[in-house]
Structure formats: structure tokens, C-alpha cells
Amino acid sequence: MPSHTRRERALEERRELIVRTARELAEAEGWEAVTTRRLAEAVDYSQPVLYGHFKNMDAISTAVALEGFEELAAVLRTGRERDGLRGLAEAYLRYAEEHPAVYDAMFVRHTDLLFGQVETPEILRTTFGEIMAAVTPFAPDDPETLTEVFWSSLHGLATLANGSRLRPTHHQQRLNHLIAAIGHP
Amino acid sequence: MPSHTRRERALEERRELIVRTARELAEAEGWEAVTTRRLAEAVDYSQPVLYGHFKNMDAISTAVALEGFEELAAVLRTGRERDGLRGLAEAYLRYAEEHPAVYDAMFVRHTDLLFGQVETPEILRTTFGEIMAAVTPFAPDDPETLTEVFWSSLHGLATLANGSRLRPTHHQQRLNHLIAAIGHP
DNA sequence: CTAGATTGTCTAGCGGTGCTAAGATCCGGT
DNA sequence: ACCGGATCTTAGCACCGCTAGACAATCTAG
């Protein structure tokens, strides 16, 4: 029986190795560099081993995304506790800037991990709940709609900044504008 | 000599055929379906003909994006003249919703078409200028920063809505919130 | 009108991709 | 010692972006 759990632990470890390696490869060279061949070579197994753990390549980036949601929920909570709406916004934008590949996996790439669905994983609700907790004081009667707007604004700032489509210099001023706009109704 | 211009006109027509077909294919089945083989077959030429007009596949989606900027600048202007900031925002979000593949080519896919650079094509400045013209009344002393924020918010709403990450029902309410936030400083 | 050069287009191929069937190998239980 | 099942790899398919070289058509010069 203990061999059974040991086997399972070995499998789980290898699964984590795959996800970690995929994430490192994506952060280092972008998701287009994460191919089954390169990933298999990096973890020192053949390609079919990957398919023993994940049904396809998208499932691997989804696993990375789920890790990201855990981390994002945590940093949002810390930021919110430190400085409310502004602290949360800073934490969100910092996370997106520091982990662009993970952020892409969470919000830009594949489509099969959705908010607002019945099947939405708990951690996605938790993450959204963090934003809502920071926004609620400014729209107590309908926090959900303002949360969507605030989140969209953060998402827009994050993706356009990551894609070098905003001036790199005015980060703080943009944040000031956004906080002022949402915070003073 | 007239044969020269006729030849050039034929080339230009074929170039437009390629761009138009790529756009239709992308709108119908997404950009991942726009491959050199399928596109070549759709225009009834072999693949190398595509490379006579464009240096690679990215250049084709860039050509589609440039068409999109022309159209977007026009609808933004119309919307702004009709109803100021709100009219522009409605026009922006409607364009993104009705032409998701073109919108992706403009703002989500490739990276070699950037704002705020020295080499930025005039039409990109014009489009950004449209947004700035609508925003300036609300921040006369530094319109550019608020424009970036407002544009980011619109971009976030557009992409998250296109990716089914926002409730499909509260479109108008979200817009109301955003206009109220930016419009009343 | 013919011969040669130029232009235009296509066939065929390279190295890469995601993914999988089928064979090889290892390992525990009898 | 052997067998059966789990595990891993080799080898392959159909597709991808992209390009070299063969081929055909057209234009130019004599």
C-alpha cells in the first residue's frame, strides 16, 4: 500500500516539474517557445509523458494559470489590507508586470477558463472577490458592475503596458487618475 | 507605359484580395485558421505568391490591422461628434465587438505596430488623437495621461467581453460607470 | 519571325509544430 | 525464473511558416 502512495507522490512531483518548467520557459522566452519537444527535453522525458499528465498543451498553460490565480489572490489581499483600492491596484499591476507570461496564461491566452460560469473554479471567484472587496465601499448597492469596470481598467493598463503600447514613464500618474475616477463617484 | 501602370494595378488588386481574404478568414474562423496554405488556396494562388506581397504572415495581419485603424478612427470621430465621450466609448466597444479578429490584429496579436514610437504610422496617431479629443475637456492640463487611462479601460472592457469574461448582460451599466468615473473628476 | 532574357508562378522540400500508435523495457508477484 | 502489466520511447502523421529551384509565359532585340 505505501508503494501505491509513493508512486502517486512521484507522479505528482513529475507533474509539478512539468508545470514549473513550462512556466520558467514561458517567462524566459515567451509562450511560443513552450513546445512539447522543448518542454519534454527540459524535463528529460519524451513527449508522450506530457500527455500522460495533461490532455494537451493548453492544459499545461491552464495549470500555470491556476498557480497564477493563487498567487494573484494572495498579493491582492495583501495590497488591499495595506492600502485599500490603491494598494490592490498597485499589487495587480505589479504582478502583471513581474509575471507577464503567467498573466497571459490567466487572461490573454486560451479561453477554456472562464469567469462567471457555473463551472468556474473557486480560486477564480476568490480572486474576483478580492477586487470586489476593495471596490464595494464605492458602490455598496451594486459592487459587481463597478468591479467589472475596475478590473477591466486594470487589465487594459496591464496588457497595454506589457505590450509597450503606453508610455513607460507615466505609470504612477495613470494609477492616480484611475483611483481618483473610481474612488470619487 | 500604360502597361506598366496596368501591371501595377493588377498587383495592387491582388494584394487587396489577399488582405480581404485574410480578414474574412480571420473573422470567420479566428486567426489560428489563417495559414499560408489555406490563404493561398482561398485566393487561388500558391503560397510563394503571398511572399511576393508580404515579407511574412505577420505582415498580412498588420495590413488588416491598418485597415482596422482607418475604420476605427472614422467611427470614433462619428461617435464623438454625436455624443462626446459617451458616443466615442460606445463606438469603440461596438467596433471591437463587431470585428473581434480585426481588433485582435490591432491590439492583441503581433507587437511590431506600436504607439508612441517615432516610427508610429500617422493613422495610429490619428486614432489616439480621436480618443484624446473626447477626453481633453475633462483634463485640459494633461490630456495624454487620462487618454491612456480611458483607452486602457475601453481596451480592457473590449477584450474581456470578447473573451466571455464579463457578464453579457450589464454592458450599458458598465459603460455608465466608466463615463461617470472619467467624466466627473 | 526567331532567339534569348526577363518575369511570373508553381512544385517540392526543409525543419518545425501538436499529438498518438505501437513497440521496447522494466518491475513486482507467483 | 518467468510472466503480466505498467511505463516509457521510437517513429510517425498531418499540419505549420517559409524558400530554392524548375518551369512557363511574355517581352525585347536582331
GROMACS .gro file of C-alpha atoms (C1' of nucleotides) in nm:
model
  430
    1MET     CA    1   0.000   0.000   0.000
    2PRO     CA    2   0.273   0.255   0.083
    3SER     CA    3   0.421   0.182  -0.260
    4HIS     CA    4   0.091   0.299  -0.401
    5THR     CA    5   0.108   0.639  -0.236
    6ARG     CA    6   0.477   0.666  -0.314
    7ARG     CA    7   0.401   0.603  -0.678
    8GLU     CA    8   0.133   0.867  -0.662
    9ARG     CA    9   0.370   1.109  -0.498
   10ALA     CA   10   0.627   1.051  -0.772
   11LEU     CA   11   0.364   1.118  -1.034
   12GLU     CA   12   0.254   1.435  -0.859
   13GLU     CA   13   0.613   1.550  -0.833
   14ARG     CA   14   0.667   1.497  -1.201
   15ARG     CA   15   0.351   1.684  -1.280
   16GLU     CA   16   0.473   1.977  -1.077
   17LEU     CA   17   0.809   1.956  -1.251
   18ILE     CA   18   0.633   1.989  -1.584
   19VAL     CA   19   0.426   2.288  -1.477
   20ARG     CA   20   0.725   2.461  -1.316
   21THR     CA   21   0.942   2.403  -1.621
   22ALA     CA   22   0.672   2.525  -1.858
   23ARG     CA   23   0.634   2.838  -1.651
   24GLU     CA   24   1.007   2.906  -1.643
   25LEU     CA   25   1.034   2.851  -2.016
   26ALA     CA   26   0.741   3.084  -2.081
   27GLU     CA   27   0.876   3.357  -1.855
   28ALA     CA   28   1.220   3.328  -2.011
   29GLU     CA   29   1.130   3.308  -2.380
   30GLY     CA   30   0.754   3.357  -2.415
   31TRP     CA   31   0.479   3.101  -2.463
   32GLU     CA   32   0.565   3.048  -2.830
   33ALA     CA   33   0.887   2.886  -2.709
   34VAL     CA   34   0.698   2.636  -2.494
   35THR     CA   35   0.665   2.345  -2.737
   36THR     CA   36   0.610   1.983  -2.650
   37ARG     CA   37   0.955   1.892  -2.775
   38ARG     CA   38   1.143   2.162  -2.584
   39LEU     CA   39   0.940   2.105  -2.270
   40ALA     CA   40   0.989   1.730  -2.286
   41GLU     CA   41   1.362   1.773  -2.330
   42ALA     CA   42   1.379   2.022  -2.043
   43VAL     CA   43   1.215   1.778  -1.801
   44ASP     CA   44   1.419   1.492  -1.953
   45TYR     CA   45   1.128   1.276  -2.066
   46SER     CA   46   0.981   1.204  -2.405
   47GLN     CA   47   0.681   1.394  -2.535
   48PRO     CA   48   0.416   1.128  -2.467
   49VAL     CA   49   0.491   1.154  -2.094
   50LEU     CA   50   0.346   1.507  -2.102
   51TYR     CA   51   0.024   1.365  -2.238
   52GLY     CA   52   0.006   1.124  -1.951
   53HIS     CA   53  -0.036   1.420  -1.720
   54PHE     CA   54  -0.221   1.670  -1.941
   55LYS     CA   55  -0.464   1.615  -2.222
   56ASN     CA   56  -0.289   1.872  -2.440
   57MET     CA   57  -0.060   2.175  -2.441
   58ASP     CA   58  -0.339   2.413  -2.345
   59ALA     CA   59  -0.400   2.216  -2.026
   60ILE     CA   60  -0.040   2.284  -1.926
   61SER     CA   61  -0.074   2.659  -1.965
   62THR     CA   62  -0.404   2.633  -1.778
   63ALA     CA   63  -0.221   2.468  -1.490
   64VAL     CA   64   0.026   2.758  -1.490
   65ALA     CA   65  -0.268   2.998  -1.494
   66LEU     CA   66  -0.423   2.834  -1.189
   67GLU     CA   67  -0.097   2.878  -0.999
   68GLY     CA   68  -0.109   3.240  -1.104
   69PHE     CA   69  -0.460   3.289  -0.968
   70GLU     CA   70  -0.347   3.155  -0.630
   71GLU     CA   71  -0.057   3.399  -0.624
   72LEU     CA   72  -0.258   3.693  -0.755
   73ALA     CA   73  -0.534   3.643  -0.498
   74ALA     CA   74  -0.270   3.648  -0.225
   75VAL     CA   75  -0.092   3.965  -0.340
   76LEU     CA   76  -0.425   4.141  -0.399
   77ARG     CA   77  -0.530   4.063  -0.044
   78THR     CA   78  -0.203   4.194   0.096
   79GLY     CA   79  -0.220   4.508  -0.115
   80ARG     CA   80  -0.580   4.573  -0.020
   81GLU     CA   81  -0.510   4.531   0.350
   82ARG     CA   82  -0.218   4.769   0.323
   83ASP     CA   83  -0.382   5.048   0.124
   84GLY     CA   84  -0.735   4.962   0.012
   85LEU     CA   85  -0.824   5.023  -0.352
   86ARG     CA   86  -0.491   5.182  -0.436
   87GLY     CA   87  -0.291   4.907  -0.268
   88LEU     CA   88  -0.487   4.644  -0.458
   89ALA     CA   89  -0.439   4.821  -0.791
   90GLU     CA   90  -0.067   4.856  -0.734
   91ALA     CA   91  -0.040   4.490  -0.643
   92TYR     CA   92  -0.236   4.386  -0.954
   93LEU     CA   93  -0.026   4.592  -1.193
   94ARG     CA   94   0.298   4.487  -1.028
   95TYR     CA   95   0.206   4.120  -1.055
   96ALA     CA   96   0.118   4.156  -1.424
   97GLU     CA   97   0.444   4.336  -1.491
   98GLU     CA   98   0.661   4.090  -1.300
   99HIS     CA   99   0.496   3.774  -1.436
  100PRO     CA  100   0.383   3.863  -1.787
  101ALA     CA  101   0.378   3.506  -1.914
  102VAL     CA  102   0.169   3.383  -1.623
  103TYR     CA  103  -0.060   3.683  -1.665
  104ASP     CA  104  -0.102   3.594  -2.031
  105ALA     CA  105  -0.192   3.238  -1.941
  106MET     CA  106  -0.452   3.369  -1.696
  107PHE     CA  107  -0.620   3.637  -1.903
  108VAL     CA  108  -0.500   3.653  -2.262
  109ARG     CA  109  -0.429   3.307  -2.398
  110HIS     CA  110  -0.668   3.009  -2.415
  111THR     CA  111  -1.039   3.052  -2.349
  112ASP     CA  112  -1.148   2.747  -2.152
  113LEU     CA  113  -1.105   2.900  -1.807
  114LEU     CA  114  -1.388   3.148  -1.765
  115PHE     CA  115  -1.527   3.375  -1.501
  116GLY     CA  116  -1.895   3.397  -1.417
  117GLN     CA  117  -1.971   3.043  -1.525
  118VAL     CA  118  -2.121   2.764  -1.318
  119GLU     CA  119  -1.802   2.565  -1.363
  120THR     CA  120  -1.572   2.849  -1.261
  121PRO     CA  121  -1.301   2.719  -1.024
  122GLU     CA  122  -1.320   2.852  -0.670
  123ILE     CA  123  -0.987   3.031  -0.692
  124LEU     CA  124  -1.114   3.247  -0.979
  125ARG     CA  125  -1.410   3.353  -0.767
  126THR     CA  126  -1.175   3.425  -0.479
  127THR     CA  127  -0.957   3.646  -0.698
  128PHE     CA  128  -1.255   3.835  -0.834
  129GLY     CA  129  -1.383   3.860  -0.475
  130GLU     CA  130  -1.063   4.035  -0.370
  131ILE     CA  131  -1.117   4.307  -0.627
  132MET     CA  132  -1.483   4.334  -0.530
  133ALA     CA  133  -1.393   4.370  -0.163
  134ALA     CA  134  -1.179   4.672  -0.247
  135VAL     CA  135  -1.442   4.826  -0.474
  136THR     CA  136  -1.755   4.769  -0.264
  137PRO     CA  137  -1.711   5.079  -0.043
  138PHE     CA  138  -1.752   5.293  -0.356
  139ALA     CA  139  -2.066   5.120  -0.487
  140PRO     CA  140  -2.236   4.940  -0.198
  141ASP     CA  141  -2.561   4.879  -0.385
  142ASP     CA  142  -2.414   4.718  -0.699
  143PRO     CA  143  -2.049   4.630  -0.637
  144GLU     CA  144  -2.030   4.365  -0.910
  145THR     CA  145  -2.069   4.601  -1.204
  146LEU     CA  146  -1.815   4.852  -1.076
  147THR     CA  147  -1.581   4.561  -1.003
  148GLU     CA  148  -1.602   4.453  -1.366
  149VAL     CA  149  -1.523   4.808  -1.477
  150PHE     CA  150  -1.232   4.849  -1.236
  151TRP     CA  151  -1.092   4.509  -1.322
  152SER     CA  152  -1.122   4.586  -1.694
  153SER     CA  153  -0.931   4.909  -1.645
  154LEU     CA  154  -0.654   4.732  -1.458
  155HIS     CA  155  -0.647   4.461  -1.723
  156GLY     CA  156  -0.626   4.718  -2.000
  157LEU     CA  157  -0.344   4.904  -1.828
  158ALA     CA  158  -0.159   4.579  -1.764
  159THR     CA  159  -0.181   4.438  -2.116
  160LEU     CA  160  -0.117   4.765  -2.299
  161ALA     CA  161   0.180   4.839  -2.074
  162ASN     CA  162   0.319   4.487  -2.119
  163GLY     CA  163   0.285   4.530  -2.495
  164SER     CA  164   0.476   4.861  -2.486
  165ARG     CA  165   0.168   5.049  -2.601
  166LEU     CA  166   0.171   5.300  -2.314
  167ARG     CA  167   0.442   5.548  -2.219
  168PRO     CA  168   0.671   5.372  -1.974
  169THR     CA  169   0.712   5.692  -1.777
  170HIS     CA  170   0.367   5.780  -1.650
  171HIS     CA  171   0.281   5.464  -1.460
  172GLN     CA  172   0.204   5.636  -1.130
  173GLN     CA  173   0.010   5.922  -1.288
  174ARG     CA  174  -0.216   5.678  -1.472
  175LEU     CA  175  -0.282   5.493  -1.149
  176ASN     CA  176  -0.365   5.822  -0.977
  177HIS     CA  177  -0.617   5.908  -1.245
  178LEU     CA  178  -0.784   5.568  -1.223
  179ILE     CA  179  -0.806   5.569  -0.843
  180ALA     CA  180  -0.940   5.922  -0.845
  181ALA     CA  181  -1.201   5.833  -1.107
  182ILE     CA  182  -1.328   5.520  -0.936
  183GLY     CA  183  -1.278   5.639  -0.580
  184HIS     CA  184  -1.467   5.968  -0.609
  185PRO     CA  185  -1.809   5.897  -0.752
  186MET     CA  186   0.400   5.278  -7.027
  187PRO     CA  187   0.026   5.222  -6.970
  188SER     CA  188   0.102   4.850  -6.949
  189HIS     CA  189   0.332   4.939  -6.663
  190THR     CA  190   0.057   5.104  -6.462
  191ARG     CA  191  -0.186   4.829  -6.555
  192ARG     CA  192   0.058   4.572  -6.424
  193GLU     CA  193   0.093   4.772  -6.106
  194ARG     CA  194  -0.281   4.796  -6.072
  195ALA     CA  195  -0.317   4.419  -6.109
  196LEU     CA  196  -0.057   4.367  -5.839
  197GLU     CA  197  -0.231   4.612  -5.610
  198GLU     CA  198  -0.563   4.439  -5.670
  199ARG     CA  199  -0.417   4.104  -5.582
  200ARG     CA  200  -0.262   4.247  -5.271
  201GLU     CA  201  -0.601   4.376  -5.165
  202LEU     CA  202  -0.755   4.040  -5.243
  203ILE     CA  203  -0.506   3.875  -5.009
  204VAL     CA  204  -0.574   4.121  -4.727
  205ARG     CA  205  -0.950   4.099  -4.773
  206THR     CA  206  -0.945   3.720  -4.778
  207ALA     CA  207  -0.720   3.700  -4.473
  208ARG     CA  208  -0.959   3.929  -4.288
  209GLU     CA  209  -1.266   3.726  -4.386
  210LEU     CA  210  -1.096   3.404  -4.287
  211ALA     CA  211  -0.992   3.550  -3.952
  212GLU     CA  212  -1.338   3.687  -3.879
  213ALA     CA  213  -1.500   3.358  -3.975
  214GLU     CA  214  -1.268   3.111  -3.801
  215GLY     CA  215  -1.016   3.308  -3.596
  216TRP     CA  216  -0.656   3.398  -3.674
  217GLU     CA  217  -0.530   3.048  -3.597
  218ALA     CA  218  -0.717   2.937  -3.910
  219VAL     CA  219  -0.534   3.188  -4.128
  220THR     CA  220  -0.242   2.979  -4.251
  221THR     CA  221  -0.035   3.035  -4.560
  222ARG     CA  222  -0.174   2.719  -4.717
  223ARG     CA  223  -0.541   2.798  -4.654
  224LEU     CA  224  -0.500   3.162  -4.750
  225ALA     CA  225  -0.316   3.072  -5.070
  226GLU     CA  226  -0.586   2.826  -5.164
  227ALA     CA  227  -0.860   3.078  -5.088
  228VAL     CA  228  -0.709   3.337  -5.322
  229ASP     CA  229  -0.628   3.061  -5.574
  230TYR     CA  230  -0.254   3.114  -5.586
  231SER     CA  231   0.035   2.917  -5.447
  232GLN     CA  232   0.197   3.008  -5.117
  233PRO     CA  233   0.506   3.181  -5.260
  234VAL     CA  234   0.279   3.442  -5.421
  235LEU     CA  235   0.187   3.564  -5.072
  236TYR     CA  236   0.554   3.624  -5.001
  237GLY     CA  237   0.583   3.835  -5.312
  238HIS     CA  238   0.345   4.084  -5.149
  239PHE     CA  239   0.429   4.044  -4.780
  240LYS     CA  240   0.752   3.953  -4.610
  241ASN     CA  241   0.576   3.709  -4.379
  242MET     CA  242   0.243   3.611  -4.224
  243ASP     CA  243   0.264   3.879  -3.957
  244ALA     CA  244   0.284   4.146  -4.225
  245ILE     CA  245  -0.053   4.028  -4.357
  246SER     CA  246  -0.224   4.063  -4.021
  247THR     CA  247  -0.053   4.401  -3.985
  248ALA     CA  248  -0.212   4.507  -4.314
  249VAL     CA  249  -0.551   4.400  -4.176
  250ALA     CA  250  -0.478   4.596  -3.859
  251LEU     CA  251  -0.402   4.912  -4.056
  252GLU     CA  252  -0.737   4.883  -4.233
  253GLY     CA  253  -0.890   4.849  -3.888
  254PHE     CA  254  -0.726   5.168  -3.764
  255GLU     CA  255  -0.871   5.359  -4.056
  256GLU     CA  256  -1.217   5.229  -3.980
  257LEU     CA  257  -1.187   5.274  -3.605
  258ALA     CA  258  -1.069   5.634  -3.639
  259ALA     CA  259  -1.373   5.706  -3.855
  260VAL     CA  260  -1.631   5.551  -3.624
  261LEU     CA  261  -1.470   5.714  -3.320
  262ARG     CA  262  -1.499   6.053  -3.488
  263THR     CA  263  -1.863   5.996  -3.574
  264GLY     CA  264  -1.942   5.873  -3.223
  265ARG     CA  265  -1.764   6.166  -3.063
  266GLU     CA  266  -1.943   6.421  -3.280
  267ARG     CA  267  -2.276   6.260  -3.195
  268ASP     CA  268  -2.235   6.229  -2.819
  269GLY     CA  269  -1.890   6.329  -2.696
  270LEU     CA  270  -1.711   6.093  -2.460
  271ARG     CA  271  -2.004   5.854  -2.432
  272GLY     CA  272  -2.058   5.840  -2.808
  273LEU     CA  273  -1.690   5.765  -2.863
  274ALA     CA  274  -1.688   5.492  -2.599
  275GLU     CA  275  -1.996   5.328  -2.748
  276ALA     CA  276  -1.842   5.341  -3.094
  277TYR     CA  277  -1.516   5.189  -2.967
  278LEU     CA  278  -1.682   4.900  -2.789
  279ARG     CA  279  -1.921   4.833  -3.074
  280TYR     CA  280  -1.635   4.819  -3.323
  281ALA     CA  281  -1.440   4.576  -3.104
  282GLU     CA  282  -1.746   4.356  -3.064
  283GLU     CA  283  -1.838   4.355  -3.432
  284HIS     CA  284  -1.485   4.300  -3.563
  285PRO     CA  285  -1.310   4.092  -3.298
  286ALA     CA  286  -1.049   3.948  -3.534
  287VAL     CA  287  -0.952   4.289  -3.670
  288TYR     CA  288  -0.943   4.424  -3.315
  289ASP     CA  289  -0.710   4.142  -3.217
  290ALA     CA  290  -0.481   4.221  -3.509
  291MET     CA  291  -0.474   4.586  -3.399
  292PHE     CA  292  -0.421   4.548  -3.025
  293VAL     CA  293  -0.366   4.192  -2.912
  294ARG     CA  294  -0.159   3.998  -3.166
  295HIS     CA  295   0.184   4.087  -3.305
  296THR     CA  296   0.398   4.356  -3.145
  297ASP     CA  297   0.565   4.542  -3.430
  298LEU     CA  298   0.299   4.813  -3.466
  299LEU     CA  299   0.339   5.038  -3.165
  300PHE     CA  300   0.201   5.361  -3.033
  301GLY     CA  301   0.416   5.639  -2.900
  302GLN     CA  302   0.718   5.550  -3.113
  303VAL     CA  303   0.898   5.769  -3.362
  304GLU     CA  304   0.804   5.526  -3.638
  305THR     CA  305   0.436   5.514  -3.543
  306PRO     CA  306   0.220   5.536  -3.859
  307GLU     CA  307   0.012   5.851  -3.889
  308ILE     CA  308  -0.319   5.663  -3.871
  309LEU     CA  309  -0.233   5.530  -3.524
  310ARG     CA  310  -0.172   5.884  -3.403
  311THR     CA  311  -0.498   5.990  -3.560
  312THR     CA  312  -0.688   5.716  -3.380
  313PHE     CA  313  -0.527   5.800  -3.048
  314GLY     CA  314  -0.598   6.167  -3.123
  315GLU     CA  315  -0.968   6.091  -3.157
  316ILE     CA  316  -0.979   5.947  -2.807
  317MET     CA  317  -0.776   6.238  -2.675
  318ALA     CA  318  -1.011   6.489  -2.835
  319ALA     CA  319  -1.301   6.337  -2.643
  320VAL     CA  320  -1.108   6.322  -2.315
  321THR     CA  321  -0.940   6.664  -2.322
  322PRO     CA  322  -1.241   6.856  -2.178
  323PHE     CA  323  -1.204   6.654  -1.859
  324ALA     CA  324  -0.829   6.705  -1.815
  325PRO     CA  325  -0.724   7.015  -2.012
  326ASP     CA  326  -0.383   7.042  -1.848
  327ASP     CA  327  -0.265   6.682  -1.910
  328PRO     CA  328  -0.497   6.512  -2.158
  329GLU     CA  329  -0.249   6.247  -2.267
  330THR     CA  330  -0.235   6.062  -1.937
  331LEU     CA  331  -0.611   6.050  -1.891
  332THR     CA  332  -0.640   5.940  -2.253
  333GLU     CA  333  -0.415   5.644  -2.181
  334VAL     CA  334  -0.627   5.554  -1.880
  335PHE     CA  335  -0.956   5.587  -2.066
  336TRP     CA  336  -0.826   5.395  -2.364
  337SER     CA  337  -0.695   5.121  -2.133
  338SER     CA  338  -1.037   5.092  -1.971
  339LEU     CA  339  -1.208   5.062  -2.307
  340HIS     CA  340  -0.948   4.809  -2.419
  341GLY     CA  341  -0.996   4.605  -2.104
  342LEU     CA  342  -1.373   4.607  -2.140
  343ALA     CA  343  -1.344   4.512  -2.508
  344THR     CA  344  -1.104   4.222  -2.465
  345LEU     CA  345  -1.261   4.077  -2.151
  346ALA     CA  346  -1.606   4.100  -2.307
  347ASN     CA  347  -1.484   3.939  -2.630
  348GLY     CA  348  -1.330   3.659  -2.425
  349SER     CA  349  -1.658   3.598  -2.240
  350ARG     CA  350  -1.502   3.705  -1.912
  351LEU     CA  351  -1.765   3.967  -1.831
  352ARG     CA  352  -2.139   3.920  -1.780
  353PRO     CA  353  -2.302   3.966  -2.120
  354THR     CA  354  -2.597   4.144  -1.957
  355HIS     CA  355  -2.452   4.454  -1.797
  356HIS     CA  356  -2.289   4.617  -2.096
  357GLN     CA  357  -2.469   4.951  -2.062
  358GLN     CA  358  -2.429   4.968  -1.685
  359ARG     CA  359  -2.054   4.919  -1.714
  360LEU     CA  360  -2.035   5.196  -1.971
  361ASN     CA  361  -2.236   5.424  -1.741
  362HIS     CA  362  -1.995   5.360  -1.458
  363LEU     CA  363  -1.693   5.431  -1.673
  364ILE     CA  364  -1.832   5.752  -1.820
  365ALA     CA  365  -1.938   5.871  -1.478
  366ALA     CA  366  -1.595   5.796  -1.334
  367ILE     CA  367  -1.395   5.970  -1.607
  368GLY     CA  368  -1.646   6.242  -1.681
  369HIS     CA  369  -1.689   6.373  -1.325
  370PRO     CA  370  -1.349   6.447  -1.184
  371DC     C1'  371   0.995   3.558  -8.710
  372DT     C1'  372   1.304   3.376  -8.412
  373DA     C1'  373   1.637   3.353  -8.005
  374DG     C1'  374   1.730   3.497  -7.573
  375DA     C1'  375   1.642   3.737  -7.150
  376DT     C1'  376   1.316   3.862  -6.805
  377DT     C1'  377   0.919   3.800  -6.537
  378DG     C1'  378   0.587   3.537  -6.312
  379DT     C1'  379   0.426   3.116  -6.095
  380DC     C1'  380   0.441   2.657  -5.911
  381DT     C1'  381   0.630   2.216  -5.731
  382DA     C1'  382   0.872   2.024  -5.392
  383DG     C1'  383   1.113   2.040  -4.990
  384DC     C1'  384   1.324   2.183  -4.509
  385DG     C1'  385   1.281   2.199  -4.033
  386DG     C1'  386   0.949   2.285  -3.714
  387DT     C1'  387   0.464   2.204  -3.464
  388DG     C1'  388   0.088   1.912  -3.166
  389DC     C1'  389  -0.026   1.473  -3.097
  390DT     C1'  390  -0.052   0.934  -3.099
  391DA     C1'  391   0.001   0.421  -3.220
  392DA     C1'  392   0.282   0.064  -3.140
  393DG     C1'  393   0.694  -0.146  -2.987
  394DA     C1'  394   1.054  -0.186  -2.621
  395DT     C1'  395   1.174  -0.214  -2.138
  396DC     C1'  396   1.141  -0.254  -1.668
  397DC     C1'  397   0.949  -0.442  -1.241
  398DG     C1'  398   0.658  -0.684  -0.890
  399DG     C1'  399   0.418  -1.125  -0.782
  400DT     C1'  400   0.398  -1.606  -0.812
  401DA     C1'  401   1.271  -1.785  -1.337
  402DC     C1'  402   0.909  -1.632  -1.561
  403DC     C1'  403   0.510  -1.388  -1.683
  404DG     C1'  404   0.185  -0.979  -1.699
  405DG     C1'  405   0.111  -0.525  -1.659
  406DA     C1'  406   0.260  -0.068  -1.608
  407DT     C1'  407   0.579   0.277  -1.815
  408DC     C1'  408   0.846   0.493  -2.134
  409DT     C1'  409   1.036   0.568  -2.608
  410DT     C1'  410   1.067   0.543  -3.103
  411DA     C1'  411   0.874   0.660  -3.506
  412DG     C1'  412   0.530   0.852  -3.750
  413DC     C1'  413   0.109   1.156  -3.920
  414DA     C1'  414  -0.071   1.580  -4.079
  415DC     C1'  415  -0.003   2.027  -4.035
  416DC     C1'  416   0.278   2.480  -3.990
  417DG     C1'  417   0.592   2.906  -4.198
  418DC     C1'  418   0.894   2.971  -4.540
  419DT     C1'  419   1.211   2.917  -4.967
  420DA     C1'  420   1.512   2.719  -5.360
  421DG     C1'  421   1.486   2.586  -5.798
  422DA     C1'  422   1.222   2.416  -6.205
  423DC     C1'  423   0.915   2.566  -6.534
  424DA     C1'  424   0.614   2.855  -6.839
  425DA     C1'  425   0.488   3.279  -7.038
  426DT     C1'  426   0.593   3.716  -7.201
  427DC     C1'  427   0.874   4.079  -7.372
  428DT     C1'  428   1.297   4.251  -7.637
  429DA     C1'  429   1.646   4.253  -7.977
  430DG     C1'  430   1.820   4.123  -8.402
   0.00000   0.00000   0.00000
